[in-house]
Amino acid sequence: MCIRDRVSTQSTGKSKMSHHTANTMAALCVVGGVAGYAKTQSKPSLIAGVSIGLLYGISGLLIKENNDLGYDLATVTSAVLGLAMIPRAVKTKKIVPIALGSVSLLSGGYYAKKSYEARYGV
């Protein structure tokens, strides 16, 4: 990163790396959906994984383009994923729902904080 980029990042208060979390979540969800379908022929797993992954991918793109709506979309997407995975994690006690539920909570908290900072300049 050159000095001009550091100065512009400091003056806007936006991190140039925020989109990486959303893109990582997008990849994890798509791969998880495809793996769930491959293992059990579960169409709901495929549809949900690809849909949630697509929403994370769109939010990552918006964040990369400095559109603050990307933070809001990533927060909502994390909440949807968490609401789907946490009850399943409690019920089954399996590692995948526990991991996805936990990661979605962490991601949601991170993006809620970023959304707040973008809106109120904190």
Coordinates of N, CA, C and O in Angstrom, one line a residue:
M1 N 0.9 -1.2 0.0 CA 0.0 0.0 0.0 C 0.9 1.2 0.0 O 1.8 1.3 0.8
C2 N 0.6 2.2 -0.9 CA 1.5 3.3 -1.0 C 1.0 4.4 0.0 O -0.1 4.2 0.7
I3 N 1.8 5.4 0.2 CA 1.4 6.4 1.2 C 0.1 7.1 0.9 O -0.7 7.3 1.8
R4 N -0.2 7.4 -0.4 CA -1.4 8.0 -0.7 C -2.6 7.2 -0.3 O -3.6 7.7 0.2
D5 N -2.5 5.8 -0.5 CA -3.6 4.9 0.0 C -3.8 5.0 1.5 O -4.9 5.0 2.0
R6 N -2.7 5.0 2.2 CA -2.8 5.1 3.7 C -3.5 6.4 4.1 O -4.3 6.4 5.0
V7 N -3.1 7.5 3.5 CA -3.7 8.7 3.8 C -5.1 8.8 3.5 O -6.0 9.2 4.3
S8 N -5.5 8.3 2.3 CA -6.9 8.3 1.9 C -7.8 7.4 2.8 O -8.9 7.7 3.2
T9 N -7.2 6.2 3.3 CA -7.9 5.3 4.2 C -8.1 6.0 5.5 O -9.1 5.9 6.1
Q10 N -7.0 6.7 6.0 CA -7.1 7.4 7.3 C -8.1 8.5 7.2 O -8.9 8.8 8.2
S11 N -8.2 9.2 6.1 CA -9.1 10.4 6.1 C -10.6 10.0 5.9 O -11.4 10.6 6.4
T12 N -10.8 8.8 5.3 CA -12.2 8.4 5.2 C -12.6 7.5 6.3 O -13.8 7.3 6.6
G13 N -11.6 6.9 7.0 CA -11.9 6.1 8.2 C -12.3 4.7 7.7 O -12.8 3.9 8.5
K14 N -12.2 4.3 6.5 CA -12.6 3.0 6.0 C -11.4 2.1 5.8 O -10.4 2.6 5.3
S15 N -11.6 0.9 6.1 CA -10.6 -0.1 6.0 C -10.6 -0.6 4.5 O -11.7 -0.9 4.0
K16 N -9.5 -0.8 3.9 CA -9.4 -1.3 2.6 C -9.5 -2.8 2.6 O -9.6 -3.5 1.6
M17 N -9.5 -3.4 3.8 CA -9.5 -4.9 3.9 C -10.9 -5.5 4.3 O -11.1 -6.7 4.4
S18 N -11.9 -4.6 4.5 CA -13.2 -5.1 5.0 C -13.9 -6.1 4.1 O -14.6 -7.0 4.6
H19 N -13.7 -6.0 2.9 CA -14.3 -6.9 1.9 C -13.8 -8.3 2.0 O -14.5 -9.2 1.6
H20 N -12.6 -8.5 2.5 CA -12.0 -9.9 2.5 C -12.9 -10.8 3.4 O -13.0 -12.0 3.1
T21 N -13.4 -10.3 4.5 CA -14.2 -11.2 5.4 C -15.5 -11.6 4.6 O -15.8 -12.8 4.7
A22 N -16.1 -10.7 3.9 CA -17.3 -11.0 3.2 C -17.0 -12.0 2.1 O -17.8 -13.0 1.8
N23 N -15.9 -11.8 1.4 CA -15.6 -12.7 0.3 C -15.2 -14.1 0.8 O -15.5 -15.1 0.2
T24 N -14.6 -14.2 2.0 CA -14.3 -15.5 2.6 C -15.5 -16.2 3.0 O -15.7 -17.4 2.8
M25 N -16.5 -15.5 3.6 CA -17.7 -16.1 4.0 C -18.5 -16.5 2.7 O -19.1 -17.6 2.8
A26 N -18.4 -15.8 1.7 CA -19.1 -16.2 0.4 C -18.5 -17.5 -0.1 O -19.3 -18.4 -0.4
A27 N -17.2 -17.6 -0.1 CA -16.6 -18.9 -0.5 C -17.0 -20.0 0.4 O -17.3 -21.1 -0.1
L28 N -16.9 -19.8 1.7 CA -17.3 -20.9 2.6 C -18.7 -21.4 2.5 O -19.0 -22.6 2.5
C29 N -19.6 -20.4 2.3 CA -21.0 -20.8 2.1 C -21.3 -21.6 0.8 O -22.0 -22.6 0.8
V30 N -20.7 -21.1 -0.2 CA -20.9 -21.8 -1.5 C -20.3 -23.2 -1.5 O -20.9 -24.2 -1.9
V31 N -19.1 -23.3 -1.0 CA -18.4 -24.6 -0.9 C -19.2 -25.5 0.0 O -19.4 -26.7 -0.2
G32 N -19.7 -25.0 1.2 CA -20.5 -25.8 2.1 C -21.8 -26.3 1.5 O -22.2 -27.4 1.7
G33 N -22.4 -25.4 0.7 CA -23.7 -25.8 0.1 C -23.5 -26.9 -1.0 O -24.2 -27.8 -1.1
V34 N -22.4 -26.7 -1.8 CA -22.1 -27.7 -2.8 C -21.7 -29.0 -2.1 O -22.1 -30.1 -2.5
A35 N -20.9 -29.0 -1.0 CA -20.5 -30.2 -0.3 C -21.7 -30.9 0.3 O -21.8 -32.1 0.3
G36 N -22.6 -30.1 0.9 CA -23.8 -30.7 1.4 C -24.7 -31.4 0.4 O -25.2 -32.5 0.6
Y37 N -24.7 -30.8 -0.8 CA -25.5 -31.4 -1.9 C -24.8 -32.7 -2.4 O -25.4 -33.7 -2.6
A38 N -23.5 -32.6 -2.5 CA -22.7 -33.8 -3.0 C -22.8 -34.9 -2.0 O -22.9 -36.1 -2.4
K39 N -22.8 -34.6 -0.7 CA -22.8 -35.7 0.3 C -24.2 -36.3 0.5 O -24.3 -37.6 0.6
T40 N -25.3 -35.5 0.5 CA -26.6 -36.0 0.8 C -27.7 -35.7 -0.3 O -28.8 -36.0 0.0
Q41 N -27.3 -35.2 -1.4 CA -28.2 -34.8 -2.4 C -29.3 -33.8 -1.9 O -30.4 -33.8 -2.4
S42 N -28.9 -33.0 -1.0 CA -29.8 -32.0 -0.3 C -29.8 -30.7 -1.2 O -28.9 -29.9 -1.1
K43 N -31.0 -30.6 -1.9 CA -31.1 -29.4 -2.7 C -31.3 -28.1 -1.8 O -30.8 -27.1 -2.1
P44 N -31.9 -28.2 -0.6 CA -32.0 -27.0 0.3 C -30.6 -26.5 0.7 O -30.3 -25.3 0.8
S45 N -29.7 -27.5 0.9 CA -28.3 -27.1 1.3 C -27.6 -26.3 0.1 O -27.0 -25.3 0.4
L46 N -27.8 -26.9 -1.1 CA -27.2 -26.2 -2.2 C -27.8 -24.8 -2.4 O -27.1 -23.9 -2.6
I47 N -29.1 -24.7 -2.4 CA -29.8 -23.4 -2.7 C -29.4 -22.4 -1.6 O -29.1 -21.3 -1.9
A48 N -29.5 -22.9 -0.3 CA -29.1 -21.9 0.8 C -27.7 -21.5 0.7 O -27.4 -20.3 0.9
G49 N -26.8 -22.5 0.5 CA -25.4 -22.2 0.5 C -25.0 -21.2 -0.6 O -24.3 -20.2 -0.4
V50 N -25.5 -21.4 -1.8 CA -25.2 -20.6 -2.9 C -25.9 -19.2 -2.7 O -25.3 -18.2 -3.0
S51 N -27.1 -19.2 -2.2 CA -27.8 -17.9 -2.0 C -27.1 -17.0 -1.0 O -26.9 -15.8 -1.2
I52 N -26.8 -17.6 0.2 CA -26.1 -16.9 1.2 C -24.7 -16.4 0.7 O -24.3 -15.3 0.9
G53 N -24.0 -17.3 0.0 CA -22.7 -17.0 -0.6 C -22.8 -15.9 -1.6 O -22.0 -15.0 -1.6
L54 N -23.9 -15.8 -2.4 CA -24.1 -14.8 -3.3 C -24.3 -13.4 -2.6 O -23.8 -12.4 -3.0
L55 N -25.1 -13.4 -1.5 CA -25.3 -12.2 -0.8 C -24.0 -11.7 -0.2 O -23.8 -10.5 -0.2
Y56 N -23.2 -12.6 0.4 CA -21.9 -12.2 0.9 C -21.0 -11.7 -0.2 O -20.3 -10.7 0.0
G57 N -21.1 -12.3 -1.3 CA -20.3 -11.8 -2.5 C -20.7 -10.4 -2.9 O -19.8 -9.6 -3.2
I58 N -22.0 -10.2 -3.0 CA -22.4 -8.8 -3.4 C -22.0 -7.8 -2.3 O -21.6 -6.7 -2.7
S59 N -22.1 -8.2 -1.1 CA -21.7 -7.2 0.0 C -20.3 -7.0 -0.1 O -19.8 -5.8 0.1
G60 N -19.4 -8.0 -0.4 CA -18.0 -7.8 -0.5 C -17.7 -6.8 -1.6 O -16.8 -6.0 -1.5
L61 N -18.4 -7.0 -2.7 CA -18.2 -6.1 -3.9 C -18.6 -4.7 -3.5 O -17.9 -3.7 -3.9
L62 N -19.7 -4.5 -2.9 CA -20.2 -3.2 -2.5 C -19.2 -2.5 -1.5 O -18.9 -1.3 -1.6
I63 N -18.7 -3.3 -0.6 CA -17.7 -2.8 0.4 C -16.4 -2.3 -0.3 O -15.8 -1.3 -0.1
K64 N -16.0 -3.2 -1.3 CA -14.7 -2.9 -2.0 C -14.9 -1.6 -2.8 O -14.0 -0.8 -3.0
E65 N -16.1 -1.3 -3.3 CA -16.4 -0.1 -4.0 C -16.8 1.1 -3.1 O -17.3 2.1 -3.6
N66 N -16.5 0.9 -1.8 CA -16.8 2.0 -0.8 C -18.3 2.4 -0.7 O -18.6 3.5 -0.4
N67 N -19.1 1.4 -1.0 CA -20.6 1.6 -0.8 C -20.9 1.1 0.6 O -20.8 -0.1 0.8
D68 N -21.4 1.9 1.5 CA -21.7 1.5 2.9 C -22.8 0.5 3.0 O -23.0 -0.1 4.0
L69 N -23.7 0.4 2.0 CA -24.7 -0.6 2.0 C -24.2 -2.0 2.1 O -24.9 -2.9 2.5
G70 N -22.9 -2.2 1.6 CA -22.3 -3.5 1.7 C -22.2 -4.0 3.2 O -22.4 -5.2 3.5
Y71 N -21.9 -3.0 4.1 CA -21.8 -3.4 5.5 C -23.2 -3.9 6.0 O -23.3 -4.8 6.8
D72 N -24.2 -3.1 5.6 CA -25.6 -3.5 6.0 C -26.0 -4.9 5.5 O -26.5 -5.7 6.2
L73 N -25.7 -5.1 4.2 CA -26.0 -6.4 3.6 C -25.3 -7.5 4.3 O -25.8 -8.6 4.5
A74 N -24.0 -7.3 4.6 CA -23.2 -8.4 5.2 C -23.7 -8.6 6.6 O -23.8 -9.8 7.1
T75 N -24.2 -7.6 7.3 CA -24.7 -7.8 8.7 C -26.0 -8.6 8.6 O -26.2 -9.5 9.4
V76 N -26.9 -8.2 7.7 CA -28.2 -9.0 7.6 C -27.9 -10.4 7.1 O -28.6 -11.3 7.6
T77 N -27.0 -10.6 6.2 CA -26.7 -11.9 5.7 C -26.2 -12.8 6.8 O -26.5 -14.0 7.0
S78 N -25.3 -12.2 7.7 CA -24.8 -12.9 8.8 C -25.9 -13.3 9.8 O -25.9 -14.4 10.4
A79 N -26.8 -12.4 10.0 CA -27.9 -12.7 10.9 C -28.8 -13.8 10.4 O -29.2 -14.7 11.1
V80 N -29.1 -13.8 9.1 CA -29.8 -14.9 8.5 C -29.1 -16.2 8.6 O -29.7 -17.2 9.0
L81 N -27.8 -16.2 8.3 CA -27.1 -17.5 8.5 C -27.0 -17.9 9.9 O -27.2 -19.1 10.2
G82 N -26.8 -17.0 10.9 CA -26.8 -17.3 12.3 C -28.2 -17.9 12.7 O -28.2 -18.9 13.5
L83 N -29.3 -17.2 12.3 CA -30.6 -17.7 12.7 C -30.9 -19.1 12.2 O -31.7 -19.9 12.8
A84 N -30.3 -19.4 11.1 CA -30.5 -20.8 10.5 C -29.6 -21.8 11.2 O -30.0 -23.0 11.4
M85 N -28.4 -21.4 11.5 CA -27.4 -22.4 12.0 C -27.4 -22.6 13.5 O -27.1 -23.7 13.9
I86 N -27.6 -21.6 14.2 CA -27.5 -21.7 15.7 C -28.5 -22.7 16.3 O -28.1 -23.6 17.1
P87 N -29.8 -22.7 15.9 CA -30.7 -23.7 16.4 C -30.3 -25.1 16.0 O -30.4 -26.1 16.7
R88 N -29.8 -25.3 14.7 CA -29.3 -26.6 14.3 C -28.1 -27.0 15.0 O -28.0 -28.2 15.3
A89 N -27.2 -26.1 15.4 CA -26.0 -26.4 16.2 C -26.4 -26.9 17.6 O -25.9 -27.9 18.1
V90 N -27.4 -26.2 18.2 CA -27.8 -26.7 19.5 C -28.5 -28.0 19.4 O -28.3 -28.9 20.3
K91 N -29.3 -28.3 18.4 CA -30.0 -29.5 18.3 C -29.1 -30.7 18.0 O -29.2 -31.8 18.6
T92 N -28.2 -30.5 17.0 CA -27.4 -31.7 16.5 C -26.0 -31.8 17.2 O -25.4 -32.9 17.2
K93 N -25.5 -30.7 17.7 CA -24.2 -30.7 18.3 C -23.1 -31.1 17.3 O -22.0 -31.6 17.7
K94 N -23.3 -30.9 16.0 CA -22.3 -31.3 15.0 C -21.4 -30.1 14.7 O -21.8 -28.9 14.9
I95 N -20.2 -30.3 14.2 CA -19.2 -29.3 14.1 C -19.5 -28.3 13.0 O -19.3 -27.1 13.2
V96 N -20.1 -28.7 11.9 CA -20.4 -27.7 10.8 C -21.4 -26.6 11.2 O -21.1 -25.4 11.1
P97 N -22.6 -27.0 11.8 CA -23.5 -26.0 12.2 C -22.9 -25.1 13.4 O -23.1 -23.9 13.4
I98 N -22.1 -25.7 14.3 CA -21.5 -24.9 15.3 C -20.5 -23.9 14.8 O -20.5 -22.8 15.1
A99 N -19.7 -24.4 13.8 CA -18.7 -23.5 13.2 C -19.4 -22.4 12.4 O -19.0 -21.2 12.6
L100 N -20.3 -22.7 11.6 CA -21.0 -21.7 10.8 C -21.8 -20.7 11.6 O -21.8 -19.5 11.4
G101 N -22.5 -21.2 12.7 CA -23.2 -20.3 13.6 C -22.3 -19.4 14.3 O -22.5 -18.2 14.4
S102 N -21.1 -19.9 14.8 CA -20.1 -19.1 15.5 C -19.5 -18.0 14.5 O -19.4 -16.8 14.9
V103 N -19.1 -18.5 13.4 CA -18.5 -17.5 12.4 C -19.5 -16.5 11.9 O -19.1 -15.3 11.8
S104 N -20.7 -16.9 11.8 CA -21.7 -15.9 11.4 C -22.0 -14.8 12.4 O -22.2 -13.7 12.2
L105 N -21.9 -15.3 13.7 CA -22.1 -14.3 14.8 C -20.9 -13.3 14.8 O -21.1 -12.1 15.0
L106 N -19.7 -13.9 14.7 CA -18.5 -13.0 14.7 C -18.5 -12.0 13.5 O -18.3 -10.8 13.6
S107 N -18.9 -12.6 12.3 CA -18.9 -11.8 11.1 C -20.0 -10.7 11.2 O -19.8 -9.5 10.9
G108 N -21.2 -11.1 11.7 CA -22.3 -10.1 11.9 C -21.9 -9.0 12.9 O -22.2 -7.8 12.6
G109 N -21.2 -9.4 14.0 CA -20.8 -8.3 14.9 C -19.8 -7.4 14.3 O -19.8 -6.2 14.5
Y110 N -18.8 -7.9 13.5 CA -17.8 -7.1 12.8 C -18.5 -6.2 11.9 O -18.2 -5.0 11.9
Y111 N -19.4 -6.7 11.0 CA -20.0 -5.8 10.1 C -21.0 -4.8 10.7 O -21.2 -3.7 10.1
A112 N -21.7 -5.2 11.8 CA -22.5 -4.2 12.5 C -21.7 -3.1 13.0 O -22.1 -1.9 12.9
K113 N -20.5 -3.4 13.5 CA -19.6 -2.3 14.0 C -19.2 -1.5 12.8 O -19.2 -0.2 12.9
K114 N -18.8 -2.1 11.7 CA -18.4 -1.3 10.5 C -19.5 -0.4 10.0 O -19.3 0.7 9.6
S115 N -20.7 -1.0 10.0 CA -21.9 -0.2 9.5 C -22.1 1.0 10.4 O -22.3 2.1 9.9
Y116 N -22.0 0.8 11.7 CA -22.1 1.9 12.7 C -21.1 3.0 12.4 O -21.4 4.2 12.4
E117 N -19.8 2.5 12.3 CA -18.7 3.5 12.0 C -18.9 4.3 10.7 O -18.7 5.5 10.7
A118 N -19.4 3.6 9.7 CA -19.6 4.3 8.4 C -20.7 5.3 8.5 O -20.7 6.4 7.9
R119 N -21.7 5.0 9.3 CA -22.9 5.9 9.4 C -22.6 7.1 10.3 O -23.0 8.2 10.0
Y120 N -21.9 6.8 11.5 CA -21.8 7.9 12.5 C -20.3 8.4 12.6 O -20.1 9.2 13.4
G121 N -19.5 7.9 11.8 CA -18.1 8.4 11.7 C -17.3 8.1 13.0 O -16.4 8.9 13.3
V122 N -17.6 7.1 13.7 CA -16.9 6.8 14.9 C -15.6 6.1 14.6 O -15.5 5.2 13.8

